[in-house]
C-alpha positions as a printed NumPy array, in Angstrom:
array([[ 62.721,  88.043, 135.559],
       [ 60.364,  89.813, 137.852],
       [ 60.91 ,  93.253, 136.533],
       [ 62.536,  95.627, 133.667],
       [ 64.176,  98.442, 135.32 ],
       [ 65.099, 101.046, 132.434],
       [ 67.31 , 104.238, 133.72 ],
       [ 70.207, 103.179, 136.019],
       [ 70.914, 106.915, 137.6  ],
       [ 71.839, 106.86 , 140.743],
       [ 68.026, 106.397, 142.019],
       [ 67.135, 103.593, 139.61 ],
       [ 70.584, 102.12 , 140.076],
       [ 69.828, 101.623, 143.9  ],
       [ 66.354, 100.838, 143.465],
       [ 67.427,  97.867, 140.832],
       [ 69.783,  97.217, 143.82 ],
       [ 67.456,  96.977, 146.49 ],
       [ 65.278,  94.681, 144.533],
       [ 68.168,  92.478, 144.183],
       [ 69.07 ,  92.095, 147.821],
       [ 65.081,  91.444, 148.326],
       [ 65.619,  88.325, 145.991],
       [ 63.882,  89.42 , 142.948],
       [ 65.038,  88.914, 139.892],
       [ 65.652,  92.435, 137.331],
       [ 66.909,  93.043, 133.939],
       [ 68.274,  96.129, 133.993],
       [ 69.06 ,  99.081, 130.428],
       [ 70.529, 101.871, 130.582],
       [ 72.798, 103.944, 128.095],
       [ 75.751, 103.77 , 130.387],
       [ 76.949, 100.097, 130.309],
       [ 79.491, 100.813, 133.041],
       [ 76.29 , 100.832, 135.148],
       [ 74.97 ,  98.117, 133.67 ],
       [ 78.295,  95.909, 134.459],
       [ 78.083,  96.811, 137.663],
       [ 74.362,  95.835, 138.696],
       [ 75.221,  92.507, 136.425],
       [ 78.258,  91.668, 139.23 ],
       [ 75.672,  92.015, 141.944],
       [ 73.41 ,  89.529, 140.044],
       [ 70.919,  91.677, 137.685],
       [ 70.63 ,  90.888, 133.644],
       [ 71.598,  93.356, 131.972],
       [ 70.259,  93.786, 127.842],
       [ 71.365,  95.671, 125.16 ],
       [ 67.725,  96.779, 124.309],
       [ 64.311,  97.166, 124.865],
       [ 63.748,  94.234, 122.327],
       [ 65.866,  92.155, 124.683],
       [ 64.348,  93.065, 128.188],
       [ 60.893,  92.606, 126.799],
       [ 62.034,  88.798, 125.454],
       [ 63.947,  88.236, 128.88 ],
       [ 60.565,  89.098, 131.235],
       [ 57.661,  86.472, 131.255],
       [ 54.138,  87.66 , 130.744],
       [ 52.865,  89.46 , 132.174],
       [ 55.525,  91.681, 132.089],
       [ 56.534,  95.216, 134.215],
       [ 58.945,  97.317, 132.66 ],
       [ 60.212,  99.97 , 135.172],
       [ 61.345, 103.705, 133.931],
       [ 63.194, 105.486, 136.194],
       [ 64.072, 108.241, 133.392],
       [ 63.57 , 112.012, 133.049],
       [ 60.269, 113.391, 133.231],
       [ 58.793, 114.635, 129.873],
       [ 60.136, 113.766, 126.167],
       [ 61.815, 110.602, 127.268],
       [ 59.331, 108.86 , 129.076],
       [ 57.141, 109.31 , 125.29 ],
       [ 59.947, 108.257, 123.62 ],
       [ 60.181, 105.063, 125.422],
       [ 57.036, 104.628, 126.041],
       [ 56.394, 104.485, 122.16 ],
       [ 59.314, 102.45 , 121.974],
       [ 58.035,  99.899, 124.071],
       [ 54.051,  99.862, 123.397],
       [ 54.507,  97.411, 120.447],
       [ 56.666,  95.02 , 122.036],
       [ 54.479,  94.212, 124.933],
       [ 51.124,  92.586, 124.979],
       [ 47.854,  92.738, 126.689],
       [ 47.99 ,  92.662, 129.982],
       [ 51.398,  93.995, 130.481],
       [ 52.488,  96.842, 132.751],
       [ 54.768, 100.142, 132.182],
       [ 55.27 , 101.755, 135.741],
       [ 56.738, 105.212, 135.463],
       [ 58.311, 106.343, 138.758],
       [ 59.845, 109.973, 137.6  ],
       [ 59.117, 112.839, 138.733],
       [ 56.269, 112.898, 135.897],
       [ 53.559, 115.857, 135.502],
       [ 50.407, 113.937, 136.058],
       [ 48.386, 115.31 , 133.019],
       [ 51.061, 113.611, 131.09 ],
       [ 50.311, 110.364, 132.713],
       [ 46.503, 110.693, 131.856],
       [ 47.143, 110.992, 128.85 ],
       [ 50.245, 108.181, 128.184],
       [ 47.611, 105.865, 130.271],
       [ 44.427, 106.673, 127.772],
       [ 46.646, 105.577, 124.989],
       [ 48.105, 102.461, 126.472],
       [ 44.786, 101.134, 127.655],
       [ 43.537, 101.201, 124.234],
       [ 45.947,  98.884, 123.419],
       [ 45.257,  96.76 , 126.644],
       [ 48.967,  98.018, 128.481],
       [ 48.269,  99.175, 132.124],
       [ 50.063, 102.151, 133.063],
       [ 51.289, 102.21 , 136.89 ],
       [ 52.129, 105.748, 138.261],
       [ 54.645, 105.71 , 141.162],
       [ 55.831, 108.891, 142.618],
       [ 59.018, 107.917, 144.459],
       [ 61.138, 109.737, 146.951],
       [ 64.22 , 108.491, 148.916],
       [ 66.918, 110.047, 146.983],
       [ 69.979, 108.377, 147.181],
       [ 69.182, 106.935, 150.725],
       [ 67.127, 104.564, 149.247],
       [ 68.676, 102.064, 149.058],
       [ 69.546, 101.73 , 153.062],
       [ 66.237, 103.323, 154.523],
       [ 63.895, 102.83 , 152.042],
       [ 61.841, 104.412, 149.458],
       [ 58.298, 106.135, 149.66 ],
       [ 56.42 , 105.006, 146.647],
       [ 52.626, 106.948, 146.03 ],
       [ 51.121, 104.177, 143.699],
       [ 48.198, 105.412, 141.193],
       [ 46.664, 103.095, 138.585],
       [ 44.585, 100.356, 138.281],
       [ 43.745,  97.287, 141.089],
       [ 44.854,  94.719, 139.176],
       [ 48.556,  95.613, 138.409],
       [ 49.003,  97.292, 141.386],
       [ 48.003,  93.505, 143.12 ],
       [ 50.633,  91.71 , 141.01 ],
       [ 53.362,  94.28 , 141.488],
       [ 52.97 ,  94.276, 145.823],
       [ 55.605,  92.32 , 146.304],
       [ 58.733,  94.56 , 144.588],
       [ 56.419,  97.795, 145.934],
       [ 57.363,  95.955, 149.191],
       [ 60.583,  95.292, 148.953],
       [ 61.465,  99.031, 147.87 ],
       [ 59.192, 100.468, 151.021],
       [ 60.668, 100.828, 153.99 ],
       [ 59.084,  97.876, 155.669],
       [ 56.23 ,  95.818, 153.946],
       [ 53.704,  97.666, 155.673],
       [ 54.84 , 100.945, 155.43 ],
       [ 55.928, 104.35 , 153.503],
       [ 54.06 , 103.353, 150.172],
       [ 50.846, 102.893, 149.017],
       [ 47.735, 102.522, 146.442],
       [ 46.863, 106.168, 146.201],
       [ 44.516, 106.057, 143.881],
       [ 43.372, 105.74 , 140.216],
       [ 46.487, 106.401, 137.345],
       [ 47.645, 109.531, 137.533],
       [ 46.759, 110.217, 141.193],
       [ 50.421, 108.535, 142.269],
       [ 52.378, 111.336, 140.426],
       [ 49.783, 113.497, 141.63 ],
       [ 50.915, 112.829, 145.308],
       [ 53.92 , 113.161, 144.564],
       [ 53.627, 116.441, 143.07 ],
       [ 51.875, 117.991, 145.923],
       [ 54.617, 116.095, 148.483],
       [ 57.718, 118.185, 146.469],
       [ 55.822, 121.31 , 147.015],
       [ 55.685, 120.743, 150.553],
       [ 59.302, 120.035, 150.468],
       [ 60.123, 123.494, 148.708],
       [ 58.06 , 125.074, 151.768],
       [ 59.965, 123.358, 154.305],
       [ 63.31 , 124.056, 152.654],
       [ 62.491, 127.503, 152.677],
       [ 61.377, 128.051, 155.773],
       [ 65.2  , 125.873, 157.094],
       [ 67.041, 128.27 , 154.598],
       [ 65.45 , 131.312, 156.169],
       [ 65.959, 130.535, 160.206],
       [ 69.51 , 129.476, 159.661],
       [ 70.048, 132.65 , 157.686],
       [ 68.66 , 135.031, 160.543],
       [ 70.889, 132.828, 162.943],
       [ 74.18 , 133.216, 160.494],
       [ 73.088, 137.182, 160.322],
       [ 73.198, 137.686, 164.198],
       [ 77.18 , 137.284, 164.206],
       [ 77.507, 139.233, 167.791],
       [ 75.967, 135.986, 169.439],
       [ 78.261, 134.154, 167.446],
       [ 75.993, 130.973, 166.6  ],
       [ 77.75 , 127.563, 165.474],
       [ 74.839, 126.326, 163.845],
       [ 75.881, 123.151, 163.63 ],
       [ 75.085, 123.025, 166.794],
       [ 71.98 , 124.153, 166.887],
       [ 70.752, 121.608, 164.38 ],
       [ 71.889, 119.014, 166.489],
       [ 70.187, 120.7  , 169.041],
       [ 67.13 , 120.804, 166.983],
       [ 67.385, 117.227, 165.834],
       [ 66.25 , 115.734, 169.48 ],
       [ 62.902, 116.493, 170.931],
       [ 62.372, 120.057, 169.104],
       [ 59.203, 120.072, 166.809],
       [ 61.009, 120.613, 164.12 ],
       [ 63.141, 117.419, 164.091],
       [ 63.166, 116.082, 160.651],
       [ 65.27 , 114.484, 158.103],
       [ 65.532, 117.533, 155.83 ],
       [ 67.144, 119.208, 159.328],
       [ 68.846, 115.865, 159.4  ],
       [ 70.192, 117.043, 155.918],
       [ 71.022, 120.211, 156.826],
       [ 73.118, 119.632, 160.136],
       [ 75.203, 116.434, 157.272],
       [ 75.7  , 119.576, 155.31 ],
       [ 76.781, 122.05 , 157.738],
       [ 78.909, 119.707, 159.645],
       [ 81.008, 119.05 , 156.743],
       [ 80.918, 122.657, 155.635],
       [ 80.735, 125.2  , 158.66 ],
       [ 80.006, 128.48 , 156.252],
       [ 78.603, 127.519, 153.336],
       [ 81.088, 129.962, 151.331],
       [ 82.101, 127.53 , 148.489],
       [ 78.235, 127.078, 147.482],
       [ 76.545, 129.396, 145.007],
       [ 73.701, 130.588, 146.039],
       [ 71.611, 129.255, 142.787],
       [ 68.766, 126.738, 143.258],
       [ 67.236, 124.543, 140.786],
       [ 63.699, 122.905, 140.998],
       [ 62.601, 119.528, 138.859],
       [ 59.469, 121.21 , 137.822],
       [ 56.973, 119.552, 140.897],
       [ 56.593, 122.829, 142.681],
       [ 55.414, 124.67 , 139.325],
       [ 52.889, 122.192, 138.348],
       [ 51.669, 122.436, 142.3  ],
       [ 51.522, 126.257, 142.   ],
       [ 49.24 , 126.223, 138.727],
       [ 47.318, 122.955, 140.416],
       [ 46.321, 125.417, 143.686],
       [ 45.291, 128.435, 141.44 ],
       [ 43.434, 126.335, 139.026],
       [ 41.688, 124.741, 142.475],
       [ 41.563, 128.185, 144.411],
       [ 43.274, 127.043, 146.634],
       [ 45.42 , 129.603, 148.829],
       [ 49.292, 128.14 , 149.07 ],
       [ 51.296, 131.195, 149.905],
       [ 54.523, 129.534, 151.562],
       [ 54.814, 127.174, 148.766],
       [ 54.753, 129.495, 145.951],
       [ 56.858, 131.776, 147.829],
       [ 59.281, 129.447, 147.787],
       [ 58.907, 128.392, 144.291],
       [ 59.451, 131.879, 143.558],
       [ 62.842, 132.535, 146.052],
       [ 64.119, 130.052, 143.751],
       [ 63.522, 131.413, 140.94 ],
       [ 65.256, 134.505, 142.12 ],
       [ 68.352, 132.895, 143.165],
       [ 68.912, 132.256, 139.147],
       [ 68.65 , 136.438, 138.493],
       [ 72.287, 137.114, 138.871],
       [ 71.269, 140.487, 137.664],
       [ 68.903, 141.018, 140.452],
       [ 67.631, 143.746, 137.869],
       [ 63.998, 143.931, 140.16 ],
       [ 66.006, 144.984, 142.728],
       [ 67.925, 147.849, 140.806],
       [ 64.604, 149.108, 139.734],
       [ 63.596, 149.045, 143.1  ],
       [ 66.483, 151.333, 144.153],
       [ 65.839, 153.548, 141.918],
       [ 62.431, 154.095, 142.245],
       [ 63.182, 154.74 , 145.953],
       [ 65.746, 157.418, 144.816],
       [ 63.458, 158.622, 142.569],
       [ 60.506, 159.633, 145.089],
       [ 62.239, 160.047, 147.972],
       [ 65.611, 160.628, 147.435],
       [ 67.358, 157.661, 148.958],
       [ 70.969, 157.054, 148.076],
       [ 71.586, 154.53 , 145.309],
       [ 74.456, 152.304, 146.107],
       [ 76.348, 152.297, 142.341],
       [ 79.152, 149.787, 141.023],
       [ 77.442, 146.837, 140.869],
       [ 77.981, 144.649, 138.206],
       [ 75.194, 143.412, 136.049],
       [ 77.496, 140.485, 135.09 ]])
C-alpha cells in the first residue's frame, strides 16, 4: 500500500479515489462501511481498524486523516502513535487550527513520527479538477510523499506545494478560507443590490454569465454562483443562515494578534454570524433607541421566534 486514507466523507472519499485512478495503491477506514465497499469495488483495501491499516502499509508508512478538525484528529492521532514506528508519517489534511498542529507535531517527533500538515481545498470537485494541497512539515516526508501530492494536484507541477515548516500548511490554508469568506461576501452583496433594483428587472443569471468571460471578476466562486442561480432563479427555498468551519475565526484572532488591519474579512466573518440571530435583537435595540431620541416610528409585530 502506498497510503492509509482514514475518513471517507465525501472529500476523502474522492481523494482515496483520485489516488486510485493515479495507480497508487490505498487502504482506506472509515466508520461507514457502505463507503468502504464502495472504494474496495474501485480497487482500494479496505480494514476494519487502525491495527489493520497500519499492518497492511510497509514502512515507512503515511496514514492520511481526512477527519474533523479538533477532538478527533487527537483521538486518532493517540490511537495511532503506538502502532507506527520511527520514521513513519501522519498527514492531517482537515481544516485543522494550526496551533493544534504545533503542538500534535512536538509530541509525535518525540517519538520519531513526522507530522505532515496539508491544507486542502477542492471540495467535491476534486476529484475531476484537482485539489490544492498547502504542504507544511518537514523535507524529508514531504520528499517521499511527492508522488500522491502529485497525483491529487491538478497537474504535477501545479496547485500544491511545500509551504513551509509543520504547521505553516494549515496555516495557509487558514488565511486562504478567510479570503474566501471576503470574496463570498463581497458576491452575496452585488447580487443583492442587483436583486433589490426590481424596476430594471435583472435576471442575474445572466449577468453571471456575463461576468464569467473577460470581466475581472471571473472566478470559480462566480462560477459557483451562476451553477446555483441557474438551477434556482430566486433563491426563495434557501434560509438565509450561514455556517463557517472555524478558518475565518482563527484568521480574525491571527490579524489582531499580528496588527494586522483585515476589515473585509472580519466583516464577513461577522455577517455570518448575524445570519444565525433569528432574533435580530441588535436590531430591535437599535429601533428603539432611534424612537427613543428622535422619535422615529417603531415598526411592532415582529416575532422574536
Amino acid at each position: 500500500m502506498d497510503l492509509g486514507l482514514v475518513g471517507l466523507g465525501k472529500m476523502g472519499g474522492n481523494m482515496a479515489l483520485r489516488l486510485l485512478r493515479g495507480g497508487h495503491r490505498v487502504a482506506v477506514h472509515d466508520h461507514s462501511k457502505e463507503n468502504m465497499q464502495r472504494l474496495a469495488r474501485e480497487g482500494a483495501k479496505p480494514v476494519e481498524s487502525l491495527v489493520e491499516m497500519v499492518r497492511a502499509l510497509p514502512g515507512p508508512r503515511a496514514v492520511w486523516l481526512m477527519i474533523p478538525a479538533g477532538d478527533p484528529v487527537d483521538k486518532a492521532i493517540d490511537a495511532l502513535t503506538p502502532l507506527l514506528s520511527p520514521g513513519d508519517t501522519i498527514i492531517d489534511g482537515g481544516n485543522t487550527y494550526y496551533k493544534d498542529t504545533l503542538r500534535r507535531a512536538a509530541a509525535l517527533t518525540s517519538k520519531g513520527l513526522h507530522l505532515v500538515d496539508s491544507g486542502t481545498s477542492g471540495g467535491i470537485w476534486g476529484l475531476d479538477h484537482g485539489y490544492s494541497l498547502m504542504i507544511g512539515g518537514d523535507p524529508d516526508p514531504v520528499g517521499r510523499l511527492t508522488p500522491i501530492f502529485q497525483t491529487l494536484a491538478p497537474t504535477p507541477d501545479s496547485g500544491w506545494g511545500h509551504v513551509g515548516p509543520c504547521g505553516a500548511g494549515h496555516f495557509v490554508k487558514m488565511v486562504h478560507n478567510g479570503i474566501e469568506y471576503g470574496m463570498m461576501q463581497a458576491f452575496a452583496e452585488g447580487f443583492a443590490i442587483m436583486e433589490k433594483k426590481a424596476q430594471m428587472r435583472l435576471n442575474l443569471h445572466q449577468v453571471g454569465r456575463i461576468w464569467q468571460h473577460g470581466s475581472v471578476v471571473r472566478s470559480w466562486l462566480l462560477d459557483l454562483a451562476v451553477r446555483a442561480l441557474e438551477q434556482d432563479r430566486t433563491l426563495d427555498d434557501i434560509r438565509p443562515v450561514v455556517g463557517d468551519s472555524g478558518e475565518g475565526r482563527w484568521t480574525v484572532a491571527e490579524a489582531i494578534e499580528l496588527n494586522v488591519a483585515a476589515p473585509v474579512i472580519t466583516d464577513s466573518l461577522l455577517m455570518r454570524i448575524r445570519s444565525r440571530d433569528e432574533r435580530c435583537f441588535a436590531e430591535r435595540v437599535l429601533a428603539v433607541l432611534r424612537n427613543q431620541f428622535g422619535g422615529h416610528a417603531v415598526q411592532k409585530g415582529g416575532s422574536a421566534r
